[in-house]
């Protein structure tokens, strides 16, 4: 059937509305002359319906009818047909609720998108609501199925993004993309937090990434120029600070997309820890019962530093460092250097 201009468009754009499908529901209410329009959604495997509505009326009563009536997919039902499908013990109460709101006509269609999300589209009103409303909701059914499929896909991606983002946050890793001039195209929220941790990296003029070190700034600029010129470049690892630990990896951005990222040239992964080495040593004392001297050595060993290098850094002999390490292994339960790295770096220190 021929729809009001913009009705189908507003249905597909509804996944971006706040509240969801608000524009579509209000437009459908005006076109159908319904006093109440309802869109109910039930994700696969769930019993509860999420109900969206426009207009005045007994939304709770309609919600109750949809929750207990089994409707054939793709078929339009009228009010009396719907009453025949609900629990007889609830029928009178539902009739009264609808009657009090002067709802004596209704048209509803149910659709199911491929992943299993169910949707019900309802137009309800007075006796003036006739067969044209039924034709309208039935004609919208294929478009509603597509809209629900897009909605389900977006919800899955939002969930995955949220879970991935939480994991990355806990690992204290952030990322941003840069254009050929070093301008920040896009960044994660925790990247903004890292900018606030100190002065090692900041947003400069024109949103350009500005390392505090002129040497690193020139190194980054040179790398960007070579990538922009089409030269094959391996990822560039740059240490920004040892204490607190802060470093970044710059890599060419692989592949073009149609999502607005074509202006980006590289992706920059930043990993940092605003806790100082002294803070971490205190935490190791609390966590494993180490002595302060043992904790200082343990933290250096956890950075994959050799015994000899750690001893030189701490100003002790290699033999003293070896004695300390035996006590560290005993207290942490580690059976060697490699396992000590795992024990410390996967402990709650990684979350603090």
mmCIF file of C-alpha atoms in Angstrom:
data_model
loop_
_atom_site.group_PDB
_atom_site.id
_atom_site.type_symbol
_atom_site.label_atom_id
_atom_site.label_comp_id
_atom_site.label_asym_id
_atom_site.label_seq_id
_atom_site.Cartn_x
_atom_site.Cartn_y
_atom_site.Cartn_z
ATOM 1 C CA UNK A 1 0.000 0.000 0.000
ATOM 2 C CA UNK A 2 1.042 3.632 -0.352
ATOM 3 C CA UNK A 3 2.335 5.127 2.878
ATOM 4 C CA UNK A 4 2.454 8.650 4.154
ATOM 5 C CA UNK A 5 5.689 10.285 3.032
ATOM 6 C CA UNK A 6 8.298 9.692 5.687
ATOM 7 C CA UNK A 7 6.486 6.922 7.603
ATOM 8 C CA UNK A 8 8.742 4.095 6.432
ATOM 9 C CA UNK A 9 11.778 6.354 6.660
ATOM 10 C CA UNK A 10 10.960 7.243 10.271
ATOM 11 C CA UNK A 11 10.531 3.541 11.055
ATOM 12 C CA UNK A 12 14.059 2.739 9.839
ATOM 13 C CA UNK A 13 15.533 5.821 11.484
ATOM 14 C CA UNK A 14 13.794 4.981 14.758
ATOM 15 C CA UNK A 15 16.733 2.919 16.033
ATOM 16 C CA UNK A 16 18.590 6.232 16.476
ATOM 17 C CA UNK A 17 15.717 8.115 18.143
ATOM 18 C CA UNK A 18 15.608 8.988 21.827
ATOM 19 C CA UNK A 19 13.302 7.464 22.966
ATOM 20 C CA UNK A 20 13.480 4.682 20.375
ATOM 21 C CA UNK A 21 11.064 5.041 17.430
ATOM 22 C CA UNK A 22 9.503 8.142 18.961
ATOM 23 C CA UNK A 23 9.148 9.948 15.632
ATOM 24 C CA UNK A 24 7.717 6.896 13.892
ATOM 25 C CA UNK A 25 5.120 6.183 16.583
ATOM 26 C CA UNK A 26 3.851 9.757 16.615
ATOM 27 C CA UNK A 27 3.688 9.866 12.823
ATOM 28 C CA UNK A 28 1.840 6.535 12.680
ATOM 29 C CA UNK A 29 -0.644 7.747 15.278
ATOM 30 C CA UNK A 30 -1.416 10.823 13.168
ATOM 31 C CA UNK A 31 -1.723 8.866 9.910
ATOM 32 C CA UNK A 32 -3.890 6.076 11.343
ATOM 33 C CA UNK A 33 -6.092 8.381 13.479
ATOM 34 C CA UNK A 34 -5.400 6.062 16.429
ATOM 35 C CA UNK A 35 -5.584 7.392 19.964
ATOM 36 C CA UNK A 36 -2.761 5.065 21.000
ATOM 37 C CA UNK A 37 0.059 3.415 19.062
ATOM 38 C CA UNK A 38 2.250 0.756 20.683
ATOM 39 C CA UNK A 39 5.465 -0.945 19.589
ATOM 40 C CA UNK A 40 6.421 -3.878 21.826
ATOM 41 C CA UNK A 41 9.772 -5.654 21.491
ATOM 42 C CA UNK A 42 10.876 -8.938 23.052
ATOM 43 C CA UNK A 43 14.514 -10.079 22.631
ATOM 44 C CA UNK A 44 15.101 -13.741 21.873
ATOM 45 C CA UNK A 45 14.973 -15.953 24.948
ATOM 46 C CA UNK A 46 13.395 -13.313 27.195
ATOM 47 C CA UNK A 47 9.900 -13.225 28.639
ATOM 48 C CA UNK A 48 9.586 -9.491 29.271
ATOM 49 C CA UNK A 49 8.420 -7.074 26.589
ATOM 50 C CA UNK A 50 9.816 -3.590 26.187
ATOM 51 C CA UNK A 51 6.899 -1.315 25.333
ATOM 52 C CA UNK A 52 7.124 1.991 23.468
ATOM 53 C CA UNK A 53 4.037 4.095 22.855
ATOM 54 C CA UNK A 54 2.611 7.353 21.569
ATOM 55 C CA UNK A 55 -0.718 8.807 22.598
ATOM 56 C CA UNK A 56 -3.094 8.279 25.507
ATOM 57 C CA UNK A 57 -4.505 4.949 26.569
ATOM 58 C CA UNK A 58 -4.179 1.794 28.672
ATOM 59 C CA UNK A 59 -0.663 0.764 27.650
ATOM 60 C CA UNK A 60 -0.448 -1.719 30.540
ATOM 61 C CA UNK A 61 -3.599 -3.529 29.385
ATOM 62 C CA UNK A 62 -2.322 -3.831 25.811
ATOM 63 C CA UNK A 63 1.032 -5.002 27.158
ATOM 64 C CA UNK A 64 -0.770 -7.709 29.132
ATOM 65 C CA UNK A 65 -2.710 -8.891 26.098
ATOM 66 C CA UNK A 66 0.378 -9.114 23.910
ATOM 67 C CA UNK A 67 2.368 -10.938 26.598
ATOM 68 C CA UNK A 68 -0.159 -13.784 26.923
ATOM 69 C CA UNK A 69 -1.685 -14.052 23.432
ATOM 70 C CA UNK A 70 0.062 -16.223 20.844
ATOM 71 C CA UNK A 71 -0.215 -14.425 17.500
ATOM 72 C CA UNK A 72 0.704 -15.890 14.171
ATOM 73 C CA UNK A 73 3.628 -14.053 12.617
ATOM 74 C CA UNK A 74 2.728 -11.638 9.821
ATOM 75 C CA UNK A 75 -1.077 -11.780 10.365
ATOM 76 C CA UNK A 76 -3.185 -8.770 11.356
ATOM 77 C CA UNK A 77 -5.547 -9.267 14.309
ATOM 78 C CA UNK A 78 -8.527 -7.193 15.410
ATOM 79 C CA UNK A 79 -9.522 -6.566 19.019
ATOM 80 C CA UNK A 80 -12.127 -9.355 19.330
ATOM 81 C CA UNK A 81 -9.704 -11.859 17.825
ATOM 82 C CA UNK A 82 -7.124 -10.803 20.372
ATOM 83 C CA UNK A 83 -9.601 -11.253 23.228
ATOM 84 C CA UNK A 84 -10.225 -14.817 22.041
ATOM 85 C CA UNK A 85 -6.516 -15.600 22.502
ATOM 86 C CA UNK A 86 -5.999 -14.296 26.038
ATOM 87 C CA UNK A 87 -6.646 -16.123 29.308
ATOM 88 C CA UNK A 88 -10.443 -16.085 29.920
ATOM 89 C CA UNK A 89 -9.796 -15.238 33.575
ATOM 90 C CA UNK A 90 -8.190 -11.950 32.526
ATOM 91 C CA UNK A 91 -10.497 -11.111 29.626
ATOM 92 C CA UNK A 92 -13.101 -9.128 31.568
ATOM 93 C CA UNK A 93 -10.502 -7.004 33.362
ATOM 94 C CA UNK A 94 -8.814 -6.221 30.045
ATOM 95 C CA UNK A 95 -12.155 -5.313 28.426
ATOM 96 C CA UNK A 96 -12.924 -2.959 31.298
ATOM 97 C CA UNK A 97 -9.511 -1.290 31.116
ATOM 98 C CA UNK A 98 -9.832 -0.718 27.373
ATOM 99 C CA UNK A 99 -13.468 0.352 27.659
ATOM 100 C CA UNK A 100 -12.674 2.919 30.338
ATOM 101 C CA UNK A 101 -10.208 4.471 27.908
ATOM 102 C CA UNK A 102 -12.768 4.287 25.064
ATOM 103 C CA UNK A 103 -10.644 1.811 23.163
ATOM 104 C CA UNK A 104 -13.052 -0.405 21.257
ATOM 105 C CA UNK A 105 -11.084 -1.026 18.072
ATOM 106 C CA UNK A 106 -7.560 -2.309 17.616
ATOM 107 C CA UNK A 107 -5.281 -3.695 14.932
ATOM 108 C CA UNK A 108 -2.063 -5.559 15.724
ATOM 109 C CA UNK A 109 0.579 -7.457 13.756
ATOM 110 C CA UNK A 110 3.504 -9.506 15.074
ATOM 111 C CA UNK A 111 6.793 -9.976 13.229
ATOM 112 C CA UNK A 112 9.958 -11.894 14.060
ATOM 113 C CA UNK A 113 13.340 -10.913 12.653
ATOM 114 C CA UNK A 114 15.894 -13.664 11.760
ATOM 115 C CA UNK A 115 17.827 -13.652 15.070
ATOM 116 C CA UNK A 116 14.599 -14.210 17.033
ATOM 117 C CA UNK A 117 13.587 -10.727 18.218
ATOM 118 C CA UNK A 118 9.782 -10.385 18.253
ATOM 119 C CA UNK A 119 7.942 -7.147 17.603
ATOM 120 C CA UNK A 120 4.261 -6.171 17.881
ATOM 121 C CA UNK A 121 2.844 -3.067 16.211
ATOM 122 C CA UNK A 122 -0.533 -1.908 17.552
ATOM 123 C CA UNK A 123 -2.952 0.842 16.542
ATOM 124 C CA UNK A 124 -5.791 1.310 19.042
ATOM 125 C CA UNK A 125 -8.676 3.778 19.199
ATOM 126 C CA UNK A 126 -12.417 4.295 18.858
ATOM 127 C CA UNK A 127 -14.858 2.889 16.347
ATOM 128 C CA UNK A 128 -13.511 5.221 13.675
ATOM 129 C CA UNK A 129 -10.410 3.033 13.579
ATOM 130 C CA UNK A 130 -11.300 0.719 10.722
ATOM 131 C CA UNK A 131 -9.831 -1.633 8.170
ATOM 132 C CA UNK A 132 -7.473 1.040 6.831
ATOM 133 C CA UNK A 133 -5.511 0.863 10.115
ATOM 134 C CA UNK A 134 -5.256 -2.911 9.662
ATOM 135 C CA UNK A 135 -3.954 -2.475 6.125
ATOM 136 C CA UNK A 136 -1.475 0.082 7.426
ATOM 137 C CA UNK A 137 0.081 -2.078 10.159
ATOM 138 C CA UNK A 138 0.080 -5.110 7.841
ATOM 139 C CA UNK A 139 1.817 -3.117 5.126
ATOM 140 C CA UNK A 140 4.417 -1.904 7.622
ATOM 141 C CA UNK A 141 5.170 -5.447 8.827
ATOM 142 C CA UNK A 142 8.012 -6.215 6.327
ATOM 143 C CA UNK A 143 9.641 -2.871 7.096
ATOM 144 C CA UNK A 144 9.271 -3.464 10.840
ATOM 145 C CA UNK A 145 11.007 -6.818 10.444
ATOM 146 C CA UNK A 146 13.979 -5.117 8.762
ATOM 147 C CA UNK A 147 14.055 -2.348 11.377
ATOM 148 C CA UNK A 148 14.083 -4.929 14.184
ATOM 149 C CA UNK A 149 16.899 -6.802 12.470
ATOM 150 C CA UNK A 150 18.956 -3.607 12.337
ATOM 151 C CA UNK A 151 18.056 -2.883 15.954
ATOM 152 C CA UNK A 152 19.148 -6.377 17.055
ATOM 153 C CA UNK A 153 22.449 -6.002 15.180
ATOM 154 C CA UNK A 154 23.108 -2.601 16.743
ATOM 155 C CA UNK A 155 22.303 -3.911 20.218
ATOM 156 C CA UNK A 156 24.698 -6.839 19.761
ATOM 157 C CA UNK A 157 27.457 -4.495 18.618
ATOM 158 C CA UNK A 158 26.764 -2.095 21.501
ATOM 159 C CA UNK A 159 27.049 -4.966 23.951
ATOM 160 C CA UNK A 160 30.260 -6.296 22.414
ATOM 161 C CA UNK A 161 31.713 -2.803 22.293
ATOM 162 C CA UNK A 162 30.835 -2.211 25.947
ATOM 163 C CA UNK A 163 32.396 -5.510 27.049
ATOM 164 C CA UNK A 164 35.500 -4.960 24.928
ATOM 165 C CA UNK A 165 35.801 -1.383 26.149
ATOM 166 C CA UNK A 166 35.586 -2.480 29.780
ATOM 167 C CA UNK A 167 38.305 -5.106 29.222
ATOM 168 C CA UNK A 168 40.555 -2.583 27.472
ATOM 169 C CA UNK A 169 39.955 -0.045 30.244
ATOM 170 C CA UNK A 170 40.985 -2.572 32.867
ATOM 171 C CA UNK A 171 44.177 -3.274 30.920
ATOM 172 C CA UNK A 172 44.793 0.501 30.880
ATOM 173 C CA UNK A 173 44.955 0.629 27.098
ATOM 174 C CA UNK A 174 43.404 3.409 25.028
ATOM 175 C CA UNK A 175 43.483 4.180 21.318
ATOM 176 C CA UNK A 176 43.064 7.061 18.906
ATOM 177 C CA UNK A 177 43.361 7.503 15.159
ATOM 178 C CA UNK A 178 45.423 10.274 13.586
ATOM 179 C CA UNK A 179 45.377 11.879 10.157
ATOM 180 C CA UNK A 180 48.523 12.602 8.159
ATOM 181 C CA UNK A 181 49.037 15.895 10.027
ATOM 182 C CA UNK A 182 48.810 14.251 13.437
ATOM 183 C CA UNK A 183 45.267 15.503 14.083
ATOM 184 C CA UNK A 184 43.120 13.303 16.295
ATOM 185 C CA UNK A 185 40.260 11.871 14.227
ATOM 186 C CA UNK A 186 38.694 9.677 16.899
ATOM 187 C CA UNK A 187 39.614 8.471 20.375
ATOM 188 C CA UNK A 188 38.264 6.308 23.162
ATOM 189 C CA UNK A 189 36.886 7.856 26.339
ATOM 190 C CA UNK A 190 39.733 6.485 28.443
ATOM 191 C CA UNK A 191 42.170 8.231 26.091
ATOM 192 C CA UNK A 192 40.784 11.492 27.405
ATOM 193 C CA UNK A 193 41.528 10.280 30.941
ATOM 194 C CA UNK A 194 45.132 9.527 29.976
ATOM 195 C CA UNK A 195 45.507 13.049 28.614
ATOM 196 C CA UNK A 196 44.598 14.262 32.093
ATOM 197 C CA UNK A 197 47.074 12.027 33.902
ATOM 198 C CA UNK A 198 50.068 14.185 33.099
ATOM 199 C CA UNK A 199 51.844 16.234 30.471
ATOM 200 C CA UNK A 200 53.378 13.431 28.393
ATOM 201 C CA UNK A 201 50.630 13.642 25.746
ATOM 202 C CA UNK A 202 48.039 16.331 25.129
ATOM 203 C CA UNK A 203 45.708 17.777 22.535
ATOM 204 C CA UNK A 204 47.480 20.641 20.844
ATOM 205 C CA UNK A 205 46.232 23.294 18.452
ATOM 206 C CA UNK A 206 43.806 22.102 15.770
ATOM 207 C CA UNK A 207 43.281 18.868 17.750
ATOM 208 C CA UNK A 208 46.812 17.705 16.942
ATOM 209 C CA UNK A 209 48.389 15.047 19.175
ATOM 210 C CA UNK A 210 51.222 16.808 20.976
ATOM 211 C CA UNK A 211 53.893 14.704 22.756
ATOM 212 C CA UNK A 212 55.730 16.652 25.455
ATOM 213 C CA UNK A 213 59.107 15.497 24.132
ATOM 214 C CA UNK A 214 60.231 17.342 20.958
ATOM 215 C CA UNK A 215 62.232 14.254 19.982
ATOM 216 C CA UNK A 216 59.168 12.022 20.130
ATOM 217 C CA UNK A 217 57.106 14.689 18.334
ATOM 218 C CA UNK A 218 59.576 14.679 15.421
ATOM 219 C CA UNK A 219 59.653 10.878 15.428
ATOM 220 C CA UNK A 220 55.853 10.713 15.220
ATOM 221 C CA UNK A 221 55.686 13.398 12.507
ATOM 222 C CA UNK A 222 58.236 11.551 10.391
ATOM 223 C CA UNK A 223 56.374 8.282 10.774
ATOM 224 C CA UNK A 224 53.078 9.887 9.727
ATOM 225 C CA UNK A 225 54.660 11.388 6.617
ATOM 226 C CA UNK A 226 56.049 8.033 5.515
ATOM 227 C CA UNK A 227 52.741 6.234 6.064
ATOM 228 C CA UNK A 228 50.848 8.980 4.204
ATOM 229 C CA UNK A 229 53.312 8.651 1.314
ATOM 230 C CA UNK A 230 52.368 4.997 0.969
ATOM 231 C CA UNK A 231 55.524 3.490 2.419
ATOM 232 C CA UNK A 232 55.118 0.116 4.143
ATOM 233 C CA UNK A 233 55.908 0.733 7.797
ATOM 234 C CA UNK A 234 56.148 -1.631 10.720
ATOM 235 C CA UNK A 235 54.483 -0.533 13.971
ATOM 236 C CA UNK A 236 56.510 1.988 15.952
ATOM 237 C CA UNK A 237 56.841 1.458 19.724
ATOM 238 C CA UNK A 238 57.676 4.544 21.803
ATOM 239 C CA UNK A 239 58.329 4.693 25.542
ATOM 240 C CA UNK A 240 57.063 7.954 26.994
ATOM 241 C CA UNK A 241 57.960 7.386 30.643
ATOM 242 C CA UNK A 242 59.398 4.657 32.854
ATOM 243 C CA UNK A 243 58.020 5.915 36.165
ATOM 244 C CA UNK A 244 55.108 6.096 35.976
ATOM 245 C CA UNK A 245 55.035 3.652 33.110
ATOM 246 C CA UNK A 246 53.594 5.136 29.894
ATOM 247 C CA UNK A 247 54.165 4.045 26.297
ATOM 248 C CA UNK A 248 52.467 3.927 22.910
ATOM 249 C CA UNK A 249 52.400 1.896 19.720
ATOM 250 C CA UNK A 250 51.788 3.634 16.387
ATOM 251 C CA UNK A 251 50.648 1.467 13.452
ATOM 252 C CA UNK A 252 49.302 2.125 9.941
ATOM 253 C CA UNK A 253 45.514 1.952 9.779
ATOM 254 C CA UNK A 254 44.566 -1.041 7.675
ATOM 255 C CA UNK A 255 41.739 -0.843 5.131
ATOM 256 C CA UNK A 256 39.224 1.802 4.142
ATOM 257 C CA UNK A 257 35.678 2.002 5.446
ATOM 258 C CA UNK A 258 32.561 3.974 4.559
ATOM 259 C CA UNK A 259 32.101 5.060 8.177
ATOM 260 C CA UNK A 260 34.060 8.279 8.019
ATOM 261 C CA UNK A 261 37.533 6.998 8.914
ATOM 262 C CA UNK A 262 39.162 7.479 5.521
ATOM 263 C CA UNK A 263 40.907 10.616 6.790
ATOM 264 C CA UNK A 264 42.725 8.590 9.465
ATOM 265 C CA UNK A 265 46.244 7.421 8.622
ATOM 266 C CA UNK A 266 47.438 5.597 11.733
ATOM 267 C CA UNK A 267 46.062 4.141 14.932
ATOM 268 C CA UNK A 268 47.854 4.861 18.194
ATOM 269 C CA UNK A 269 47.545 2.492 21.147
ATOM 270 C CA UNK A 270 48.505 4.078 24.456
ATOM 271 C CA UNK A 271 49.177 2.042 27.576
ATOM 272 C CA UNK A 272 49.793 3.774 30.854
ATOM 273 C CA UNK A 273 49.783 3.552 34.615
ATOM 274 C CA UNK A 274 49.433 6.697 36.673
ATOM 275 C CA UNK A 275 50.668 4.846 39.742
ATOM 276 C CA UNK A 276 54.351 5.431 40.454
ATOM 277 C CA UNK A 277 56.844 2.635 41.024
ATOM 278 C CA UNK A 278 56.771 3.465 44.750
ATOM 279 C CA UNK A 279 52.974 3.037 44.779
ATOM 280 C CA UNK A 280 53.258 -0.359 43.110
ATOM 281 C CA UNK A 281 55.920 -1.520 45.545
ATOM 282 C CA UNK A 282 53.685 -0.598 48.475
ATOM 283 C CA UNK A 283 50.862 -2.607 46.912
ATOM 284 C CA UNK A 284 53.162 -5.618 46.483
ATOM 285 C CA UNK A 285 54.053 -5.393 50.168
ATOM 286 C CA UNK A 286 50.339 -5.471 51.037
ATOM 287 C CA UNK A 287 49.444 -8.165 48.517
ATOM 288 C CA UNK A 288 52.217 -10.717 49.057
ATOM 289 C CA UNK A 289 53.769 -9.757 52.382
ATOM 290 C CA UNK A 290 57.060 -8.753 50.780
ATOM 291 C CA UNK A 291 59.622 -6.589 52.482
ATOM 292 C CA UNK A 292 60.044 -3.163 50.825
ATOM 293 C CA UNK A 293 63.435 -4.193 49.415
ATOM 294 C CA UNK A 294 61.910 -7.396 48.015
ATOM 295 C CA UNK A 295 58.963 -5.480 46.560
ATOM 296 C CA UNK A 296 61.253 -3.090 44.694
ATOM 297 C CA UNK A 297 63.090 -6.032 43.127
ATOM 298 C CA UNK A 298 59.835 -7.890 42.395
ATOM 299 C CA UNK A 299 58.406 -4.891 40.534
ATOM 300 C CA UNK A 300 61.503 -4.580 38.372
ATOM 301 C CA UNK A 301 61.467 -8.325 37.632
ATOM 302 C CA UNK A 302 57.787 -8.040 36.703
ATOM 303 C CA UNK A 303 58.798 -5.629 33.951
ATOM 304 C CA UNK A 304 60.767 -8.558 32.442
ATOM 305 C CA UNK A 305 64.031 -7.024 33.666
ATOM 306 C CA UNK A 306 66.881 -9.482 34.217
ATOM 307 C CA UNK A 307 68.310 -10.136 37.684
ATOM 308 C CA UNK A 308 71.543 -8.398 36.721
ATOM 309 C CA UNK A 309 69.766 -5.312 35.344
ATOM 310 C CA UNK A 310 67.501 -5.095 38.378
ATOM 311 C CA UNK A 311 70.471 -5.401 40.754
ATOM 312 C CA UNK A 312 72.275 -2.587 38.942
ATOM 313 C CA UNK A 313 69.177 -0.370 39.072
ATOM 314 C CA UNK A 314 68.740 -0.970 42.810
ATOM 315 C CA UNK A 315 72.458 -0.613 43.579
ATOM 316 C CA UNK A 316 72.805 -4.102 45.057
ATOM 317 C CA UNK A 317 74.929 -7.098 44.105
ATOM 318 C CA UNK A 318 73.629 -9.812 41.829
ATOM 319 C CA UNK A 319 74.059 -12.305 44.671
ATOM 320 C CA UNK A 320 71.889 -10.190 46.991
ATOM 321 C CA UNK A 321 69.298 -9.895 44.229
ATOM 322 C CA UNK A 322 69.279 -13.679 43.804
ATOM 323 C CA UNK A 323 68.694 -14.160 47.537
ATOM 324 C CA UNK A 324 65.855 -11.662 47.451
ATOM 325 C CA UNK A 325 64.340 -13.390 44.419
ATOM 326 C CA UNK A 326 64.190 -16.764 46.234
ATOM 327 C CA UNK A 327 62.171 -15.127 49.015
ATOM 328 C CA UNK A 328 59.956 -13.395 46.436
ATOM 329 C CA UNK A 329 59.225 -16.690 44.649
ATOM 330 C CA UNK A 330 58.367 -18.361 47.959
ATOM 331 C CA UNK A 331 55.983 -15.573 49.039
ATOM 332 C CA UNK A 332 54.249 -15.171 45.676
ATOM 333 C CA UNK A 333 54.115 -18.876 44.823
ATOM 334 C CA UNK A 334 55.950 -18.270 41.543
ATOM 335 C CA UNK A 335 58.266 -21.020 40.313
ATOM 336 C CA UNK A 336 60.520 -18.795 38.264
ATOM 337 C CA UNK A 337 60.979 -15.414 36.629
ATOM 338 C CA UNK A 338 58.406 -15.957 33.867
ATOM 339 C CA UNK A 339 55.757 -17.081 36.339
ATOM 340 C CA UNK A 340 56.531 -14.150 38.635
ATOM 341 C CA UNK A 341 55.744 -11.782 35.756
ATOM 342 C CA UNK A 342 52.410 -13.553 35.234
ATOM 343 C CA UNK A 343 51.535 -13.620 38.944
ATOM 344 C CA UNK A 344 52.188 -9.919 39.468
ATOM 345 C CA UNK A 345 50.824 -8.575 36.182
ATOM 346 C CA UNK A 346 47.586 -10.609 36.428
ATOM 347 C CA UNK A 347 47.016 -9.799 40.098
ATOM 348 C CA UNK A 348 44.635 -7.112 41.308
ATOM 349 C CA UNK A 349 47.427 -4.594 40.619
ATOM 350 C CA UNK A 350 46.272 -4.724 36.994
ATOM 351 C CA UNK A 351 42.879 -3.363 38.092
ATOM 352 C CA UNK A 352 44.017 -0.643 40.469
#
